[in-house]
Amino acid sequence: MTCVKAQSLITAFINDELEIDELEEFIGHIQSCDECNEELEVYYALLTAMKQLDEDRNLSNDYNQELKGKLELSQERIIHLRYNYYRKKGVLFVIMVLMTAFFSLYHYFIPKEQVNPVEESRFKLRTSFMEKRFDKPTEELEKFLEELE
Ligand SMILES: [Zn+2]
């Protein structure tokens, strides 16, 4: 961020009108640039005093201290918002991983449709048909057939 840009944002910063990205860049510049920092201090004292007079409130004793508090609060807000942003992304990522895992496992555990080997022989077809009918293991089925005879 250039000094010109930073100084054009001073009023917006004091009125809490900056978007999170702008706010972050603005604070970064203010902390590394003495000239803009001084400019901000002057404007902050001026604008806040005007506002206080306007609202018939007592004037603050220490504008620099107040400004410092405001900068710290803004930084905390940035960290908070960024943290929430990444936390939301993280949750989304975990959900996607879980869903992917679920669907691949789901596919894996679903029993595959059994192919009926019809072409092999009529006998086999008949056996499997009977097996299904009686719903019993082959041994029991054979026993049953023997008893019938
Ligand atoms: Zn600057």
Coordinates of C-alpha atoms and ligand atoms in Angstrom, one line a residue:
M1 CA 0.0 0.0 0.0
T2 CA 1.3 3.4 -0.9
C3 CA 1.4 6.4 1.5
V4 CA -1.2 8.2 -0.7
K5 CA -3.5 5.3 -0.6
A6 CA -3.1 4.8 3.2
Q7 CA -3.7 8.4 3.9
S8 CA -6.8 8.4 1.8
L9 CA -8.2 5.6 4.0
I10 CA -7.5 7.4 7.3
T11 CA -11.0 8.8 7.6
A12 CA -12.6 5.6 6.6
F13 CA -10.5 3.8 9.2
I14 CA -11.5 6.2 12.0
N15 CA -15.2 5.7 11.1
D16 CA -14.8 1.9 10.9
E17 CA -15.7 1.8 7.3
L18 CA -12.8 -0.3 5.9
E19 CA -13.3 -3.8 4.5
I20 CA -11.3 -6.5 6.1
D21 CA -8.6 -6.7 3.4
E22 CA -8.2 -3.0 3.2
L23 CA -8.1 -2.8 7.0
E24 CA -5.3 -5.3 7.1
E25 CA -3.2 -3.6 4.5
F26 CA -3.9 -0.2 6.1
I27 CA -2.7 -1.3 9.6
G28 CA 0.3 -3.0 8.1
H29 CA 1.3 0.2 6.4
I30 CA 0.6 2.4 9.5
Q31 CA 2.8 0.1 11.6
S32 CA 5.7 0.3 9.1
C33 CA 5.4 4.0 8.1
D34 CA 6.1 6.8 10.6
E35 CA 4.8 9.5 8.3
C36 CA 1.4 7.9 7.9
N37 CA 1.3 6.9 11.5
E38 CA 1.7 10.6 12.5
E39 CA -0.9 11.6 10.0
L40 CA -3.3 9.1 11.4
E41 CA -2.6 10.3 15.0
V42 CA -3.3 13.9 14.0
Y43 CA -6.5 13.0 12.1
Y44 CA -7.7 10.7 14.8
A45 CA -7.3 13.4 17.5
L46 CA -8.9 16.0 15.2
L47 CA -11.9 13.9 14.1
T48 CA -12.6 12.4 17.5
A49 CA -12.4 15.8 19.2
M50 CA -14.8 17.2 16.6
K51 CA -17.2 14.3 17.1
Q52 CA -17.0 14.7 20.9
L53 CA -17.7 18.4 20.7
D54 CA -20.6 17.7 18.3
E55 CA -22.1 15.2 20.7
D56 CA -21.5 17.4 23.8
R57 CA -19.2 14.8 25.4
N58 CA -16.1 15.5 27.4
L59 CA -12.9 15.5 25.4
S60 CA -10.5 12.6 25.8
N61 CA -7.3 13.1 27.6
D62 CA -5.1 10.9 25.5
Y63 CA -6.0 10.4 21.9
N64 CA -2.8 8.5 21.1
Q65 CA -3.7 5.9 23.7
E66 CA -7.2 5.6 22.3
L67 CA -5.9 5.2 18.8
K68 CA -3.5 2.5 20.0
G69 CA -6.5 0.7 21.5
K70 CA -8.4 1.1 18.3
L71 CA -5.6 -0.3 16.2
E72 CA -5.2 -3.3 18.6
L73 CA -8.9 -4.0 18.4
S74 CA -8.9 -3.8 14.6
Q75 CA -6.0 -6.3 14.6
E76 CA -7.9 -8.6 16.9
R77 CA -10.9 -8.3 14.6
I78 CA -8.8 -9.3 11.6
I79 CA -7.4 -12.3 13.3
H80 CA -10.8 -13.3 14.5
L81 CA -12.3 -13.0 11.0
R82 CA -9.4 -14.8 9.3
Y83 CA -9.6 -17.6 11.9
N84 CA -13.3 -18.0 11.3
Y85 CA -12.7 -18.1 7.5
Y86 CA -10.1 -20.8 7.7
R87 CA -12.1 -22.8 10.3
K88 CA -15.1 -22.8 8.0
K89 CA -12.9 -23.9 5.1
G90 CA -11.4 -26.6 7.3
V91 CA -14.9 -27.9 8.3
L92 CA -15.9 -28.0 4.6
F93 CA -12.7 -29.9 3.8
V94 CA -13.4 -32.5 6.5
I95 CA -17.0 -33.0 5.3
M96 CA -15.8 -33.5 1.8
V97 CA -13.2 -36.1 2.8
L98 CA -15.8 -37.9 4.9
M99 CA -18.3 -37.9 2.1
T100 CA -15.7 -39.3 -0.4
A101 CA -14.7 -42.0 2.1
F102 CA -18.3 -42.8 2.8
F103 CA -19.2 -43.2 -0.9
S104 CA -16.2 -45.3 -1.8
L105 CA -16.8 -47.6 1.2
Y106 CA -20.5 -47.7 0.4
H107 CA -19.8 -48.8 -3.1
Y108 CA -17.3 -51.4 -1.7
F109 CA -19.7 -53.0 0.8
I110 CA -22.8 -53.2 -1.4
P111 CA -23.1 -56.8 -2.6
K112 CA -22.6 -57.1 -6.3
E113 CA -25.4 -58.5 -8.3
Q114 CA -24.8 -62.2 -8.8
V115 CA -24.5 -63.3 -12.3
N116 CA -26.6 -66.3 -13.0
P117 CA -24.4 -68.7 -15.0
V118 CA -27.3 -69.8 -17.3
E119 CA -25.1 -71.0 -20.2
E120 CA -23.2 -73.6 -18.1
S121 CA -25.9 -76.2 -17.9
R122 CA -29.6 -76.7 -17.4
F123 CA -28.9 -78.7 -14.2
K124 CA -27.0 -75.9 -12.6
L125 CA -29.8 -73.5 -13.5
R126 CA -32.3 -75.9 -11.9
T127 CA -30.2 -76.3 -8.7
S128 CA -29.8 -72.7 -8.2
F129 CA -33.5 -72.3 -8.9
M130 CA -34.3 -74.9 -6.2
E131 CA -31.8 -73.4 -3.8
K132 CA -33.6 -70.2 -4.0
R133 CA -36.9 -71.8 -3.6
F134 CA -36.0 -73.6 -0.5
D135 CA -33.7 -71.0 0.7
K136 CA -31.5 -73.7 2.4
P137 CA -28.0 -74.9 2.0
T138 CA -27.4 -77.5 -0.7
E139 CA -26.8 -80.3 1.7
E140 CA -30.2 -79.9 3.3
L141 CA -31.8 -79.6 -0.1
E142 CA -30.2 -82.9 -1.1
K143 CA -31.4 -84.6 2.0
F144 CA -34.8 -83.3 1.3
L145 CA -34.8 -84.6 -2.2
E146 CA -33.6 -88.1 -0.9
E147 CA -36.5 -88.2 1.5
L148 CA -38.9 -87.4 -1.3
E149 CA -37.6 -90.4 -3.2
Ligands
ZN1 ZN 3.1 5.8 4.5

